[in-house]
Amino acid sequence: MNLTISGHHLEVTPALREYVLTKLDRVTRHFDQVVDVNVLLTVEKLKEKERRQKAEVTLHVKGKDIFVESSHEDLYAAIDQLMDKLDRQVVRHKDKLQDHHHATAKRLDATGDAI
């Protein structure tokens, strides 16, 4: 897994980098086929105060790119919201890959049709 953490109008400190890595562990625990992760942390100067800190992630998995963004007045809170959204999308993607819409054997009657 390739991981890129970059900052726009801010310096990515080791504490920020470690925080993002610990939060990403939850996502990779749910779905291990992650090819590439790009995280962009931004401070926007002209936005209203509540939404100045912005975190974005682009997660490249086999066959799909998942993009999530979140804004908050605190960068750590923005990262938390971002990872929650990303986790939900990754779990949904994983379910779509595993769900093949087959009727189970219990639900088939003698003719082979679903009940």
The first five atom37 places (N, CA, C, CB, O) and aatype in JSON, in Angstrom:
{
  "aatype": [12, 2, 10, 16, 9, 15, 7, 8, 8, 10, 6, 19, 16, 14, 0, 10, 1, 6, 18, 19, 10, 16, 11, 10, 3, 1, 19, 16, 1, 8, 13, 3, 5, 19, 19, 3, 19, 2, 19, 10, 10, 16, 19, 6, 11, 10, 11, 6, 11, 6, 1, 1, 5, 11, 0, 6, 19, 16, 10, 8, 19, 11, 7, 11, 3, 9, 13, 19, 6, 15, 15, 8, 6, 3, 10, 18, 0, 0, 9, 3, 5, 10, 12, 3, 11, 10, 3, 1, 5, 19, 19, 1, 8, 11, 3, 11, 10, 5, 3, 8, 8, 8, 0, 16, 0, 11, 1, 10, 3, 0, 16, 7, 3, 0, 9],
  "atom_mask": [
    [1, 1, 1, 1, 1],
    [1, 1, 1, 1, 1],
    [1, 1, 1, 1, 1],
    [1, 1, 1, 1, 1],
    [1, 1, 1, 1, 1],
    [1, 1, 1, 1, 1],
    [1, 1, 1, 0, 1],
    [1, 1, 1, 1, 1],
    [1, 1, 1, 1, 1],
    [1, 1, 1, 1, 1],
    [1, 1, 1, 1, 1],
    [1, 1, 1, 1, 1],
    [1, 1, 1, 1, 1],
    [1, 1, 1, 1, 1],
    [1, 1, 1, 1, 1],
    [1, 1, 1, 1, 1],
    [1, 1, 1, 1, 1],
    [1, 1, 1, 1, 1],
    [1, 1, 1, 1, 1],
    [1, 1, 1, 1, 1],
    [1, 1, 1, 1, 1],
    [1, 1, 1, 1, 1],
    [1, 1, 1, 1, 1],
    [1, 1, 1, 1, 1],
    [1, 1, 1, 1, 1],
    [1, 1, 1, 1, 1],
    [1, 1, 1, 1, 1],
    [1, 1, 1, 1, 1],
    [1, 1, 1, 1, 1],
    [1, 1, 1, 1, 1],
    [1, 1, 1, 1, 1],
    [1, 1, 1, 1, 1],
    [1, 1, 1, 1, 1],
    [1, 1, 1, 1, 1],
    [1, 1, 1, 1, 1],
    [1, 1, 1, 1, 1],
    [1, 1, 1, 1, 1],
    [1, 1, 1, 1, 1],
    [1, 1, 1, 1, 1],
    [1, 1, 1, 1, 1],
    [1, 1, 1, 1, 1],
    [1, 1, 1, 1, 1],
    [1, 1, 1, 1, 1],
    [1, 1, 1, 1, 1],
    [1, 1, 1, 1, 1],
    [1, 1, 1, 1, 1],
    [1, 1, 1, 1, 1],
    [1, 1, 1, 1, 1],
    [1, 1, 1, 1, 1],
    [1, 1, 1, 1, 1],
    [1, 1, 1, 1, 1],
    [1, 1, 1, 1, 1],
    [1, 1, 1, 1, 1],
    [1, 1, 1, 1, 1],
    [1, 1, 1, 1, 1],
    [1, 1, 1, 1, 1],
    [1, 1, 1, 1, 1],
    [1, 1, 1, 1, 1],
    [1, 1, 1, 1, 1],
    [1, 1, 1, 1, 1],
    [1, 1, 1, 1, 1],
    [1, 1, 1, 1, 1],
    [1, 1, 1, 0, 1],
    [1, 1, 1, 1, 1],
    [1, 1, 1, 1, 1],
    [1, 1, 1, 1, 1],
    [1, 1, 1, 1, 1],
    [1, 1, 1, 1, 1],
    [1, 1, 1, 1, 1],
    [1, 1, 1, 1, 1],
    [1, 1, 1, 1, 1],
    [1, 1, 1, 1, 1],
    [1, 1, 1, 1, 1],
    [1, 1, 1, 1, 1],
    [1, 1, 1, 1, 1],
    [1, 1, 1, 1, 1],
    [1, 1, 1, 1, 1],
    [1, 1, 1, 1, 1],
    [1, 1, 1, 1, 1],
    [1, 1, 1, 1, 1],
    [1, 1, 1, 1, 1],
    [1, 1, 1, 1, 1],
    [1, 1, 1, 1, 1],
    [1, 1, 1, 1, 1],
    [1, 1, 1, 1, 1],
    [1, 1, 1, 1, 1],
    [1, 1, 1, 1, 1],
    [1, 1, 1, 1, 1],
    [1, 1, 1, 1, 1],
    [1, 1, 1, 1, 1],
    [1, 1, 1, 1, 1],
    [1, 1, 1, 1, 1],
    [1, 1, 1, 1, 1],
    [1, 1, 1, 1, 1],
    [1, 1, 1, 1, 1],
    [1, 1, 1, 1, 1],
    [1, 1, 1, 1, 1],
    [1, 1, 1, 1, 1],
    [1, 1, 1, 1, 1],
    [1, 1, 1, 1, 1],
    [1, 1, 1, 1, 1],
    [1, 1, 1, 1, 1],
    [1, 1, 1, 1, 1],
    [1, 1, 1, 1, 1],
    [1, 1, 1, 1, 1],
    [1, 1, 1, 1, 1],
    [1, 1, 1, 1, 1],
    [1, 1, 1, 1, 1],
    [1, 1, 1, 1, 1],
    [1, 1, 1, 1, 1],
    [1, 1, 1, 1, 1],
    [1, 1, 1, 0, 1],
    [1, 1, 1, 1, 1],
    [1, 1, 1, 1, 1],
    [1, 1, 1, 1, 1]
  ],
  "atom_positions": [
    [[0.84, -1.18, 0.0], [0.0, 0.0, 0.0], [0.88, 1.24, 0.0], [-0.95, 0.0, 1.21], [1.73, 1.41, 0.88]],
    [[0.68, 2.09, -0.99], [1.39, 3.36, -1.07], [0.6, 4.41, -0.32], [1.63, 3.78, -2.54], [-0.6, 4.57, -0.55]],
    [[1.26, 5.14, 0.57], [0.6, 6.16, 1.37], [1.28, 7.49, 1.16], [0.59, 5.79, 2.86], [2.5, 7.6, 1.3]],
    [[0.5, 8.52, 0.81], [1.01, 9.87, 0.65], [0.19, 10.8, 1.52], [0.97, 10.31, -0.84], [-1.03, 10.9, 1.37]],
    [[0.86, 11.48, 2.44], [0.19, 12.47, 3.29], [0.84, 13.81, 2.99], [0.3, 12.09, 4.83], [2.04, 13.99, 3.2]],
    [[0.04, 14.75, 2.51], [0.59, 16.06, 2.17], [-0.29, 17.16, 2.77], [0.69, 16.22, 0.64], [-1.45, 16.94, 3.1]],
    [[0.3, 18.33, 2.91], [-0.4, 19.46, 3.48], [-0.41, 20.63, 2.52], [0.0, 0.0, 0.0], [0.54, 20.84, 1.77]],
    [[-1.49, 21.38, 2.54], [-1.61, 22.57, 1.71], [-1.85, 23.74, 2.65], [-2.76, 22.43, 0.64], [-2.86, 23.78, 3.35]],
    [[-0.93, 24.69, 2.68], [-0.93, 25.82, 3.6], [-0.71, 25.39, 5.05], [-2.24, 26.58, 3.49], [-1.07, 26.12, 5.97]],
    [[-0.14, 24.22, 5.26], [0.25, 23.81, 6.6], [1.34, 22.76, 6.49], [-0.97, 23.27, 7.41], [1.47, 22.07, 5.48]],
    [[2.11, 22.64, 7.55], [3.17, 21.64, 7.6], [2.62, 20.39, 8.29], [4.43, 22.18, 8.35], [2.01, 20.48, 9.35]],
    [[2.84, 19.24, 7.67], [2.37, 17.98, 8.25], [3.39, 17.56, 9.31], [2.19, 16.87, 7.15], [4.5, 17.12, 8.99]],
    [[3.0, 17.69, 10.56], [3.89, 17.36, 11.67], [3.9, 15.85, 11.88], [3.46, 18.1, 12.96], [2.98, 15.16, 11.42]],
    [[4.9, 15.33, 12.56], [4.9, 13.89, 12.86], [3.68, 13.46, 13.67], [6.16, 13.53, 13.62], [3.21, 12.33, 13.51]],
    [[3.16, 14.33, 14.53], [1.96, 13.99, 15.31], [0.75, 13.84, 14.39], [1.69, 15.07, 16.38], [-0.03, 12.9, 14.55]],
    [[0.6, 14.76, 13.43], [-0.5, 14.65, 12.46], [-0.36, 13.38, 11.63], [-0.54, 15.88, 11.55], [-1.33, 12.67, 11.4]],
    [[0.86, 13.12, 11.18], [1.11, 11.93, 10.35], [0.76, 10.65, 11.13], [2.58, 11.89, 9.89], [0.14, 9.74, 10.58]],
    [[1.16, 10.59, 12.39], [0.88, 9.42, 13.21], [-0.62, 9.28, 13.47], [1.63, 9.51, 14.54], [-1.14, 8.16, 13.48]],
    [[-1.31, 10.4, 13.67], [-2.76, 10.37, 13.89], [-3.49, 9.82, 12.67], [-3.27, 11.78, 14.24], [-4.41, 9.01, 12.8]],
    [[-3.09, 10.28, 11.49], [-3.71, 9.78, 10.25], [-3.42, 8.29, 10.07], [-3.19, 10.58, 9.02], [-4.31, 7.54, 9.66]],
    [[-2.22, 7.86, 10.38], [-1.86, 6.44, 10.24], [-2.67, 5.57, 11.18], [-0.37, 6.24, 10.52], [-3.13, 4.49, 10.78]],
    [[-2.87, 6.0, 12.43], [-3.65, 5.19, 13.36], [-5.11, 5.12, 12.93], [-3.55, 5.75, 14.78], [-5.76, 4.09, 13.11]],
    [[-5.63, 6.2, 12.36], [-7.01, 6.2, 11.88], [-7.16, 5.33, 10.62], [-7.49, 7.64, 11.6], [-8.19, 4.69, 10.43]],
    [[-6.14, 5.31, 9.78], [-6.19, 4.5, 8.56], [-6.12, 3.01, 8.86], [-5.06, 4.88, 7.62], [-6.56, 2.19, 8.06]],
    [[-5.56, 2.65, 10.02], [-5.5, 1.24, 10.39], [-6.88, 0.61, 10.46], [-4.79, 1.08, 11.73], [-7.05, -0.55, 10.1]],
    [[-7.86, 1.38, 10.92], [-9.23, 0.86, 11.01], [-9.77, 0.52, 9.62], [-10.15, 1.89, 11.7], [-10.44, -0.5, 9.44]],
    [[-9.48, 1.37, 8.64], [-9.96, 1.13, 7.27], [-9.27, -0.07, 6.67], [-9.73, 2.38, 6.39], [-9.92, -0.91, 6.04]],
    [[-7.97, -0.17, 6.84], [-7.24, -1.3, 6.25], [-7.54, -2.6, 6.98], [-5.75, -1.03, 6.27], [-7.33, -3.68, 6.42]],
    [[-8.02, -2.52, 8.22], [-8.42, -3.72, 8.94], [-9.71, -4.29, 8.32], [-8.63, -3.42, 10.45], [-9.89, -5.51, 8.25]],
    [[-10.59, -3.41, 7.86], [-11.84, -3.86, 7.24], [-11.62, -4.38, 5.83], [-12.84, -2.73, 7.22], [-12.3, -5.32, 5.4]],
    [[-10.68, -3.78, 5.1], [-10.5, -4.1, 3.69], [-9.02, -4.02, 3.38], [-11.33, -3.14, 2.76], [-8.43, -2.94, 3.42]],
    [[-8.4, -5.16, 3.08], [-6.95, -5.18, 2.94], [-6.47, -5.05, 1.5], [-6.41, -6.43, 3.53], [-5.26, -5.13, 1.25]],
    [[-7.37, -4.87, 0.53], [-6.97, -4.78, -0.87], [-6.78, -3.33, -1.31], [-8.0, -5.47, -1.76], [-7.13, -2.97, -2.44]],
    [[-6.23, -2.51, -0.45], [-5.99, -1.11, -0.75], [-4.67, -0.99, -1.51], [-5.98, -0.25, 0.55], [-3.64, -1.47, -1.06]],
    [[-4.72, -0.32, -2.67], [-3.53, -0.17, -3.49], [-2.79, 1.11, -3.14], [-3.89, -0.19, -4.98], [-1.57, 1.11, -2.98]],
    [[-3.54, 2.21, -3.04], [-2.92, 3.52, -2.93], [-3.8, 4.43, -2.06], [-2.71, 4.14, -4.34], [-5.03, 4.39, -2.16]],
    [[-3.18, 5.25, -1.21], [-3.92, 6.19, -0.37], [-3.23, 7.55, -0.48], [-3.98, 5.7, 1.11], [-2.03, 7.67, -0.24]],
    [[-4.01, 8.58, -0.84], [-3.52, 9.95, -0.87], [-4.33, 10.77, 0.11], [-3.59, 10.55, -2.3], [-5.55, 10.87, -0.02]],
    [[-3.67, 11.36, 1.1], [-4.34, 12.19, 2.1], [-3.84, 13.62, 1.92], [-4.07, 11.67, 3.55], [-2.64, 13.87, 1.86]],
    [[-4.79, 14.57, 1.83], [-4.45, 15.98, 1.69], [-5.08, 16.75, 2.84], [-4.92, 16.54, 0.32], [-6.3, 16.75, 3.0]],
    [[-4.26, 17.41, 3.63], [-4.73, 18.23, 4.76], [-4.55, 19.69, 4.38], [-3.94, 17.89, 6.09], [-3.47, 20.1, 3.96]],
    [[-5.62, 20.48, 4.52], [-5.62, 21.84, 4.01], [-6.15, 22.8, 5.06], [-6.46, 21.93, 2.73], [-7.05, 22.47, 5.83]],
    [[-5.57, 24.0, 5.09], [-6.15, 25.12, 5.84], [-6.55, 26.15, 4.8], [-5.12, 25.71, 6.9], [-5.71, 26.69, 4.09]],
    [[-7.85, 26.42, 4.72], [-8.35, 27.39, 3.74], [-8.5, 28.74, 4.42], [-9.72, 26.92, 3.14], [-9.16, 28.86, 5.45]],
    [[-7.89, 29.74, 3.85], [-7.83, 31.07, 4.48], [-9.15, 31.83, 4.37], [-6.72, 31.88, 3.85], [-9.49, 32.59, 5.28]],
    [[-9.88, 31.65, 3.29], [-11.02, 32.5, 3.02], [-12.36, 31.9, 3.42], [-11.06, 32.83, 1.58], [-13.39, 32.54, 3.22]],
    [[-12.37, 30.71, 3.96], [-13.62, 30.07, 4.37], [-14.07, 30.62, 5.72], [-13.46, 28.53, 4.43], [-13.29, 31.26, 6.43]],
    [[-15.33, 30.35, 6.07], [-15.81, 30.73, 7.39], [-15.06, 29.92, 8.44], [-17.35, 30.52, 7.52], [-14.53, 28.84, 8.15]],
    [[-15.01, 30.41, 9.64], [-14.15, 29.85, 10.68], [-14.47, 28.39, 11.01], [-14.25, 30.67, 11.92], [-13.56, 27.62, 11.3]],
    [[-15.77, 28.0, 10.96], [-16.14, 26.64, 11.35], [-15.61, 25.59, 10.38], [-17.65, 26.53, 11.45], [-15.42, 24.44, 10.77]],
    [[-15.38, 25.97, 9.15], [-15.02, 24.99, 8.11], [-13.65, 25.25, 7.49], [-16.07, 24.99, 7.03], [-13.44, 24.92, 6.33]],
    [[-12.73, 25.82, 8.23], [-11.44, 26.17, 7.64], [-10.52, 24.98, 7.46], [-10.76, 27.18, 8.49], [-9.8, 24.91, 6.47]],
    [[-10.52, 24.06, 8.4], [-9.63, 22.91, 8.35], [-10.29, 21.83, 7.49], [-9.3, 22.36, 9.79], [-11.42, 21.43, 7.75]],
    [[-9.59, 21.36, 6.48], [-10.2, 20.41, 5.55], [-9.26, 19.22, 5.37], [-10.5, 21.09, 4.18], [-8.05, 19.37, 5.24]],
    [[-9.86, 18.03, 5.36], [-9.09, 16.81, 5.13], [-9.75, 16.06, 3.97], [-9.03, 15.91, 6.42], [-10.97, 15.92, 3.92]],
    [[-8.94, 15.58, 3.05], [-9.42, 14.83, 1.9], [-8.61, 13.55, 1.78], [-9.33, 15.67, 0.59], [-7.43, 13.52, 2.13]],
    [[-9.25, 12.5, 1.3], [-8.53, 11.25, 1.04], [-9.05, 10.64, -0.25], [-8.67, 10.25, 2.23], [-10.26, 10.64, -0.5]],
    [[-8.13, 10.13, -1.05], [-8.47, 9.35, -2.23], [-7.88, 7.97, -2.0], [-7.93, 10.02, -3.55], [-6.67, 7.8, -1.87]],
    [[-8.76, 6.99, -1.97], [-8.37, 5.61, -1.7], [-8.54, 4.82, -2.99], [-9.22, 4.99, -0.52], [-9.65, 4.73, -3.51]],
    [[-7.46, 4.27, -3.5], [-7.52, 3.49, -4.73], [-7.52, 2.02, -4.37], [-6.33, 3.84, -5.68], [-6.54, 1.49, -3.84]],
    [[-8.63, 1.36, -4.66], [-8.73, -0.09, -4.47], [-8.9, -0.7, -5.85], [-9.92, -0.47, -3.52], [-9.13, 0.01, -6.83]],
    [[-8.79, -2.0, -5.92], [-8.88, -2.68, -7.21], [-10.25, -2.42, -7.84], [-8.63, -4.2, -7.05], [-11.28, -2.84, -7.31]],
    [[-10.25, -1.72, -8.96], [-11.48, -1.48, -9.7], [-12.23, -0.22, -9.31], [0.0, 0.0, 0.0], [-13.25, 0.08, -9.93]],
    [[-11.77, 0.55, -8.32], [-12.53, 1.72, -7.91], [-11.66, 2.7, -7.16], [-13.72, 1.3, -7.04], [-10.72, 2.31, -6.46]],
    [[-11.97, 3.98, -7.3], [-11.36, 5.04, -6.5], [-12.43, 5.59, -5.57], [-10.75, 6.16, -7.39], [-13.53, 5.91, -6.01]],
    [[-12.12, 5.71, -4.29], [-13.05, 6.24, -3.31], [-12.49, 7.57, -2.83], [-13.26, 5.24, -2.11], [-11.37, 7.65, -2.33]],
    [[-13.3, 8.64, -2.99], [-12.88, 9.98, -2.58], [-13.81, 10.46, -1.47], [-12.9, 10.97, -3.79], [-15.03, 10.37, -1.58]],
    [[-13.21, 10.99, -0.39], [-13.98, 11.5, 0.74], [-13.31, 12.8, 1.19], [-14.05, 10.46, 1.92], [-12.08, 12.92, 1.19]],
    [[-14.15, 13.77, 1.58], [-13.61, 15.0, 2.15], [-14.45, 15.42, 3.35], [-13.56, 16.13, 1.09], [-15.63, 15.11, 3.44]],
    [[-13.81, 16.15, 4.26], [-14.49, 16.6, 5.46], [-13.86, 17.91, 5.92], [-14.43, 15.52, 6.59], [-12.64, 18.09, 5.83]],
    [[-14.7, 18.82, 6.42], [-14.22, 20.11, 6.91], [-14.71, 20.32, 8.34], [-14.7, 21.28, 5.99], [-15.8, 19.89, 8.71]],
    [[-13.88, 20.99, 9.14], [-14.22, 21.27, 10.53], [-13.31, 22.39, 11.0], [-14.08, 19.99, 11.43], [-12.33, 22.72, 10.33]],
    [[-13.63, 22.98, 12.15], [-12.76, 24.02, 12.67], [-11.49, 23.46, 13.3], [-13.51, 24.86, 13.69], [-10.49, 24.17, 13.44]],
    [[-11.52, 22.17, 13.68], [-10.35, 21.49, 14.24], [-9.91, 20.41, 13.25], [-10.68, 20.87, 15.65], [-10.73, 19.61, 12.8]],
    [[-8.63, 20.39, 12.92], [-8.14, 19.44, 11.93], [-8.27, 17.99, 12.39], [-6.68, 19.74, 11.6], [-8.58, 17.11, 11.59]],
    [[-8.05, 17.74, 13.68], [-8.18, 16.38, 14.19], [-9.64, 15.9, 14.11], [-7.69, 16.31, 15.65], [-9.9, 14.73, 13.81]],
    [[-10.59, 16.8, 14.37], [-12.01, 16.45, 14.24], [-12.36, 16.2, 12.77], [-12.91, 17.56, 14.82], [-13.16, 15.32, 12.47]],
    [[-11.77, 16.98, 11.86], [-11.99, 16.77, 10.44], [-11.46, 15.4, 10.01], [-11.33, 17.89, 9.61], [-12.09, 14.72, 9.2]],
    [[-10.31, 15.0, 10.54], [-9.74, 13.69, 10.23], [-10.63, 12.58, 10.77], [-8.31, 13.56, 10.81], [-10.83, 11.57, 10.11]],
    [[-11.17, 12.78, 11.99], [-12.08, 11.78, 12.56], [-13.32, 11.6, 11.69], [-12.5, 12.2, 13.98], [-13.7, 10.47, 11.37]],
    [[-13.95, 12.71, 11.29], [-15.13, 12.64, 10.43], [-14.79, 11.98, 9.1], [-15.72, 14.04, 10.2], [-15.56, 11.19, 8.57]],
    [[-13.64, 12.33, 8.57], [-13.19, 11.78, 7.29], [-13.04, 10.27, 7.36], [-11.88, 12.42, 6.86], [-13.48, 9.56, 6.46]],
    [[-12.41, 9.78, 8.41], [-12.2, 8.34, 8.53], [-13.5, 7.59, 8.77], [-11.22, 8.05, 9.66], [-13.65, 6.45, 8.34]],
    [[-14.46, 8.22, 9.47], [-15.77, 7.6, 9.63], [-16.46, 7.43, 8.28], [-16.65, 8.43, 10.59], [-16.99, 6.37, 7.98]],
    [[-16.45, 8.49, 7.48], [-17.06, 8.43, 6.15], [-16.35, 7.4, 5.27], [-17.03, 9.81, 5.48], [-17.0, 6.61, 4.58]],
    [[-15.03, 7.42, 5.31], [-14.25, 6.49, 4.48], [-14.5, 5.05, 4.9], [-12.75, 6.81, 4.58], [-14.63, 4.18, 4.05]],
    [[-14.58, 4.81, 6.19], [-14.84, 3.46, 6.68], [-16.19, 2.95, 6.19], [-14.79, 3.43, 8.22], [-16.31, 1.8, 5.76]],
    [[-17.22, 3.8, 6.25], [-18.54, 3.4, 5.75], [-18.5, 3.07, 4.26], [-19.57, 4.51, 6.01], [-19.1, 2.09, 3.82]],
    [[-17.8, 3.9, 3.48], [-17.73, 3.65, 2.04], [-16.94, 2.39, 1.71], [-17.12, 4.83, 1.33], [-17.31, 1.65, 0.8]],
    [[-15.87, 2.14, 2.44], [-15.07, 0.94, 2.2], [-15.86, -0.31, 2.56], [-13.76, 0.99, 3.02], [-15.82, -1.3, 1.82]],
    [[-16.59, -0.28, 3.67], [-17.41, -1.43, 4.05], [-18.5, -1.67, 3.01], [-18.04, -1.21, 5.45], [-18.79, -2.81, 2.67]],
    [[-19.12, -0.59, 2.51], [-20.14, -0.72, 1.47], [-19.55, -1.32, 0.19], [-20.78, 0.65, 1.18], [-20.17, -2.17, -0.45]],
    [[-18.35, -0.87, -0.18], [-17.68, -1.4, -1.37], [-17.36, -2.88, -1.19], [-16.39, -0.62, -1.67], [-17.54, -3.69, -2.1]],
    [[-16.89, -3.24, -0.01], [-16.57, -4.64, 0.29], [-17.82, -5.51, 0.22], [-15.91, -4.76, 1.68], [-17.79, -6.62, -0.31]],
    [[-18.94, -5.0, 0.76], [-20.2, -5.75, 0.69], [-20.66, -5.94, -0.75], [-21.29, -5.02, 1.5], [-21.18, -7.0, -1.1]],
    [[-20.47, -4.92, -1.57], [-20.86, -5.05, -2.98], [-20.03, -6.1, -3.69], [-20.73, -3.71, -3.69], [-20.53, -6.82, -4.56]],
    [[-18.76, -6.19, -3.33], [-17.9, -7.2, -3.95], [-18.3, -8.61, -3.53], [-16.44, -6.94, -3.59], [-18.24, -9.54, -4.33]],
    [[-18.71, -8.76, -2.26], [-19.01, -10.09, -1.74], [-20.44, -10.52, -2.01], [-18.74, -10.12, -0.27], [-20.72, -11.72, -2.02]],
    [[-21.36, -9.59, -2.23], [-22.77, -9.91, -2.41], [-23.01, -10.28, -3.87], [-23.68, -8.72, -1.99], [-22.94, -9.43, -4.76]],
    [[-23.3, -11.56, -4.11], [-23.51, -12.02, -5.48], [-24.97, -12.33, -5.76], [-22.67, -13.25, -5.75], [-25.29, -12.92, -6.8]],
    [[-25.87, -11.95, -4.87], [-27.32, -12.07, -5.05], [-27.75, -13.51, -5.35], [-27.78, -11.17, -6.17], [-28.62, -13.72, -6.2]],
    [[-27.19, -14.47, -4.68], [-27.62, -15.85, -4.84], [-28.67, -16.18, -3.78], [-26.42, -16.82, -4.74], [-28.55, -15.77, -2.62]],
    [[-29.69, -16.91, -4.19], [-30.66, -17.39, -3.21], [-30.04, -18.58, -2.49], [-32.03, -17.79, -3.89], [-29.39, -19.42, -3.11]],
    [[-30.23, -18.64, -1.18], [-29.64, -19.73, -0.42], [-30.41, -21.03, -0.68], [-29.62, -19.4, 1.08], [-31.54, -20.99, -1.15]],
    [[-29.81, -22.15, -0.37], [-30.43, -23.45, -0.62], [-31.7, -23.63, 0.2], [-29.44, -24.57, -0.3], [-32.62, -24.32, -0.24]],
    [[-31.77, -23.03, 1.39], [-32.96, -23.15, 2.22], [-34.17, -22.47, 1.57], [-32.7, -22.55, 3.59], [-35.3, -22.88, 1.79]],
    [[-33.92, -21.44, 0.8], [-35.01, -20.66, 0.22], [-35.49, -21.21, -1.12], [-34.58, -19.24, 0.05], [-36.43, -20.66, -1.7]],
    [[-34.91, -22.24, -1.62], [-35.33, -22.82, -2.89], [-36.34, -23.94, -2.62], [-34.11, -23.35, -3.69], [-36.14, -24.76, -1.73]],
    [[-37.42, -23.96, -3.4], [-38.37, -25.05, -3.24], [-37.98, -26.19, -4.2], [-39.84, -24.56, -3.51], [-36.91, -26.15, -4.8]],
    [[-38.82, -27.16, -4.34], [-38.5, -28.35, -5.13], [-38.29, -28.05, -6.61], [-39.59, -29.37, -4.97], [-37.54, -28.77, -7.27]],
    [[-38.92, -27.02, -7.15], [-38.77, -26.7, -8.57], [-37.5, -25.91, -8.85], [-39.97, -25.92, -9.05], [-37.11, -25.75, -10.01]],
    [[-36.87, -25.42, -7.81], [-35.63, -24.66, -8.02], [-35.87, -23.16, -8.07], [0.0, 0.0, 0.0], [-34.93, -22.39, -8.24]],
    [[-37.12, -22.74, -7.94], [-37.43, -21.31, -7.94], [-37.35, -20.76, -6.51], [-38.83, -21.05, -8.54], [-37.61, -21.47, -5.54]],
    [[-36.99, -19.52, -6.42], [-36.95, -18.88, -5.11], [-38.35, -18.65, -4.6], [-36.17, -17.56, -5.16], [-39.26, -18.33, -5.37]],
    [[-38.53, -18.79, -3.31], [-39.85, -18.61, -2.71], [-40.13, -17.14, -2.51], [-39.95, -19.36, -1.37], [-41.19, -16.77, -2.01]]
  ]
}
